[in-house]
Coordinates of C-alpha atoms in Angstrom, one line a residue:
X1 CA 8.1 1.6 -11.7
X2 CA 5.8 -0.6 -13.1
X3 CA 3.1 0.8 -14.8
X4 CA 0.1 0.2 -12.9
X5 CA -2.1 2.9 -14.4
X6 CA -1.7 1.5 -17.7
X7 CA -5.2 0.1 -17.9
X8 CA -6.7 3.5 -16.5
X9 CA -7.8 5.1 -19.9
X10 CA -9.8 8.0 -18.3
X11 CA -10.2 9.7 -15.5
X12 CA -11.7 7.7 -12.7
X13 CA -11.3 7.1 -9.5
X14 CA -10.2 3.6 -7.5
X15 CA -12.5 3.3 -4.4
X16 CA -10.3 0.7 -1.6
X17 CA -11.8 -0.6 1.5
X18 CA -8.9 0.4 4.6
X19 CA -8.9 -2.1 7.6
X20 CA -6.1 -1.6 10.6
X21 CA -6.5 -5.2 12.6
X22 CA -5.7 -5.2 16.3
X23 CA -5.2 -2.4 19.1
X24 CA -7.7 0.5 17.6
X25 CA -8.8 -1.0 14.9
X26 CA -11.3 0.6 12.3
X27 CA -11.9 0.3 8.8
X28 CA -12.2 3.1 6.8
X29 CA -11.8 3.7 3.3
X30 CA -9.1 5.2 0.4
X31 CA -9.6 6.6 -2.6
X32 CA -6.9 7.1 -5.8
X33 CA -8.4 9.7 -8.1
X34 CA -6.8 9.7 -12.1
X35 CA -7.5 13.5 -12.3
X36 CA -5.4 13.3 -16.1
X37 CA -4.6 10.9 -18.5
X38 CA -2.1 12.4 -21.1
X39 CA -1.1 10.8 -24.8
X40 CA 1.8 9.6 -23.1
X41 CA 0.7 7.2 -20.9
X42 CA 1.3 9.2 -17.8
X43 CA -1.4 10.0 -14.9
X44 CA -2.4 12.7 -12.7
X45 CA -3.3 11.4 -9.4
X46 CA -4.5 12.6 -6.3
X47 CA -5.8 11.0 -3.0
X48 CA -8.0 10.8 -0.1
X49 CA -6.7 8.8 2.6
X50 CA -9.2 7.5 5.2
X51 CA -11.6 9.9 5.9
X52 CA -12.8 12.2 9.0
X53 CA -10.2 12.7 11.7
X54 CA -7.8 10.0 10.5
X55 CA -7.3 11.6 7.1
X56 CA -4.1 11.8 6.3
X57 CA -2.5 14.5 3.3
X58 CA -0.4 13.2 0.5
X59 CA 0.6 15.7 -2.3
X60 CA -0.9 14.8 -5.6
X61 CA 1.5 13.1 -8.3
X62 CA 1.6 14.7 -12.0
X63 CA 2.9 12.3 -15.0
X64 CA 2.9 9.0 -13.0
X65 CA 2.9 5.5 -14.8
X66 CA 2.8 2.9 -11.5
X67 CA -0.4 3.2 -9.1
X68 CA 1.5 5.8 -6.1
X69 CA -1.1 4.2 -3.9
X70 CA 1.7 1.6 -2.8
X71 CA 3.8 4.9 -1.8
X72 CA 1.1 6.4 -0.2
X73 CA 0.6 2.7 1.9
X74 CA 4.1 2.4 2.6
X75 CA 4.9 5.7 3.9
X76 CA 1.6 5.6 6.2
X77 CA 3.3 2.4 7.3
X78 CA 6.6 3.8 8.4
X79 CA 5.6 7.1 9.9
X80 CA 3.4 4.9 12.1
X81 CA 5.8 2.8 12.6
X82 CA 8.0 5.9 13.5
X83 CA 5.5 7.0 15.6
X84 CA 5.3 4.3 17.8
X85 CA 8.7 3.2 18.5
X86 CA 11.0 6.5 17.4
X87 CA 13.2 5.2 14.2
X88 CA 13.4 7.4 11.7
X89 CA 11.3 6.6 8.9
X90 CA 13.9 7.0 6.5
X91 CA 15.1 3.8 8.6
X92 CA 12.5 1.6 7.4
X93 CA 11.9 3.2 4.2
X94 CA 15.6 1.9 3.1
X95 CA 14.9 -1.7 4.7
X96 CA 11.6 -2.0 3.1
X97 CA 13.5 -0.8 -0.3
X98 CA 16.6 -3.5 -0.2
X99 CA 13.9 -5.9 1.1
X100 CA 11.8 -5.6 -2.6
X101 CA 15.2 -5.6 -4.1
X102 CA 17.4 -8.7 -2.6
X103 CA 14.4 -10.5 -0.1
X104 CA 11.1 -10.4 -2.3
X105 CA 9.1 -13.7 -2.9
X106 CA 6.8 -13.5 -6.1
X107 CA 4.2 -16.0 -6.9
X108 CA 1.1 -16.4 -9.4
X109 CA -1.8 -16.7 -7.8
X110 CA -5.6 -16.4 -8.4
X111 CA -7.5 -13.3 -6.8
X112 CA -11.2 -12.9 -6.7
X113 CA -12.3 -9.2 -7.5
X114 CA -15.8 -8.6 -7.7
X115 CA -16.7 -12.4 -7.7
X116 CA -14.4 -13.0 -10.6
X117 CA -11.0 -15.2 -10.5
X118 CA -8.4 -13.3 -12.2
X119 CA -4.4 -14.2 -12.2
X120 CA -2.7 -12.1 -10.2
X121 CA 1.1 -11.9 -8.6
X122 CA 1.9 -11.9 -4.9
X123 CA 5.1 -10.2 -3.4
X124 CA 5.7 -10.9 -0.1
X125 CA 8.4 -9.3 2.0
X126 CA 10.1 -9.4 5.6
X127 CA 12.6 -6.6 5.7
X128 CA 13.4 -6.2 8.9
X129 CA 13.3 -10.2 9.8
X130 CA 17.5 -10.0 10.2
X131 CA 17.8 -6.4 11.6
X132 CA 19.6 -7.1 15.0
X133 CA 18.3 -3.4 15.9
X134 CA 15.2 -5.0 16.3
X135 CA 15.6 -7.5 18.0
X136 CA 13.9 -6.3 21.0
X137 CA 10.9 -5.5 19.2
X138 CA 10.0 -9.3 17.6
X139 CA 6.5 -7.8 16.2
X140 CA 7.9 -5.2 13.4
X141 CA 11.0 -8.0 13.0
X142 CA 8.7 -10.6 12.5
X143 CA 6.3 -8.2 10.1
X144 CA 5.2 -9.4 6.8
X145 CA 4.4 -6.9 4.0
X146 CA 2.0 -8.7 1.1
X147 CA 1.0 -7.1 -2.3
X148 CA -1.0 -8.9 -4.5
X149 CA -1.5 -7.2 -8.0
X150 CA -2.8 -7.9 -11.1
X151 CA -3.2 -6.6 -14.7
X152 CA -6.9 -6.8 -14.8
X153 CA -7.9 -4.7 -12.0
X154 CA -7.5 -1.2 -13.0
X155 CA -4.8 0.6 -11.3
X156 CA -3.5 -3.0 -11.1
X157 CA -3.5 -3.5 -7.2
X158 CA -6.0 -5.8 -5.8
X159 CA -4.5 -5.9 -2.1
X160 CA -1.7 -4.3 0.2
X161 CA -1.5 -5.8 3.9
X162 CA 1.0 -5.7 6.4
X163 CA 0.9 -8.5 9.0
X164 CA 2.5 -8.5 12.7
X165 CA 2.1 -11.8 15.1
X166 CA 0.9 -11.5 18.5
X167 CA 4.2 -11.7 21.2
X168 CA 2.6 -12.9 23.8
X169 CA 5.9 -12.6 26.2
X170 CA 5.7 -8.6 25.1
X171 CA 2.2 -9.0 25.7
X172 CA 1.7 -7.5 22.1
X173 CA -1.4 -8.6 20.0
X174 CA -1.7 -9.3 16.7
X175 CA -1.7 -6.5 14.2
X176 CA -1.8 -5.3 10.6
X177 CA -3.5 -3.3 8.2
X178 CA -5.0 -4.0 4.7
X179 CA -6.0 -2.2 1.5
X180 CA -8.8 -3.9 -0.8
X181 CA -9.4 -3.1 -4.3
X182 CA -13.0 -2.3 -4.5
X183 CA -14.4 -0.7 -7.9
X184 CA -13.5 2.1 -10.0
X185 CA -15.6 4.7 -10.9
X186 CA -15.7 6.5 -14.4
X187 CA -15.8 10.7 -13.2
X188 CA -17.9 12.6 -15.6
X189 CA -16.4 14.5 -18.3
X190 CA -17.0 18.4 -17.2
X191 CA -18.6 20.4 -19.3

């Protein structure tokens, strides 16, 4: 509920670089378009998530305050996640929810963004680092979830990633996928 967009006067669009690490990885790229800005505050946003034949749909948002490119992330994250192993993504959705809720850490850091330092926060979760279900599966229990964001980067996300260690006994290599603030882009003003 923060609100991200805050420092998004005008329509413009947020250009992130996309990198999946490990088994199939690619980079690719994401996009965050501010279609609206009303008097109130509120956004209209829509997306483009990776590009070609890994695109993947997400409705556009109307009257938004926080950047929805960490729901967009996160619900990539557990439909793959669902996709892989077969829990329901409401299943992770709800872990990854109490986790931000009861088992966040938050420090201030610095960030570099476009070879400036600016201060920024860093949440880091492990939600599913206790589920017993998972036990059997020690790469999503042992999966890491790190936001950094700060005030001066419009749209106020500078990095998402999500971080799984190698098992070596599963014979399961290191994973994880990142999102990386790279500039915003004023749109014209139509005629």
């Amino acid at each position: 509920m923060t609100p991200h967009l805050q420092n998004v006067e005008r329509p413009e669009t947020l250009e992130y670089s996309f990198t999946r690490r490990g088994p199939a990885g690619f980079t690719d790229s994401v996009a965050v378009h501010v279609r609206e800005v009303h008097p109130d505050g509120t956004h209209d946003v829509a997306f483009d998530f990776l590009t070609g034949e890994r695109r993947e749909n997400y409705p556009s948002v109307g009257e938004f305050r926080g950047n929805p490119l960490l729901m967009v992330f996160l619900e990539h994250d557990v439909k793959t996640m669902r996709d892989s192993i077969g829990i329901s993504a409401t299943y992770f959705r709800n872990h990854i929810r109490e986790a931000f809720v009861d088992g966040a850490t938050i420090e201030d850091v610095t960030a570099t963004v476009d070879g400036s330092k600016v201060p920024a926060r860093k949440i880091t979760l492990r939600p599913f680092q206790n589920d017993e279900r998972l036990v059997r599966l020690p790469p999503i229990r042992n999966k890491t979830y790190t936001f950094v964001l700060a005030d001066a980067v419009p749209g106020g996300i500078v990095e998402i990633s999500t971080d799984m260690p190698a098992d070596a006994g599963l014979g399961v290599p290191e994973a994880g996928e990142q999102v990386v603030f790279n500039r915003a882009v004023i749109q014209e003003a139509k005629p």
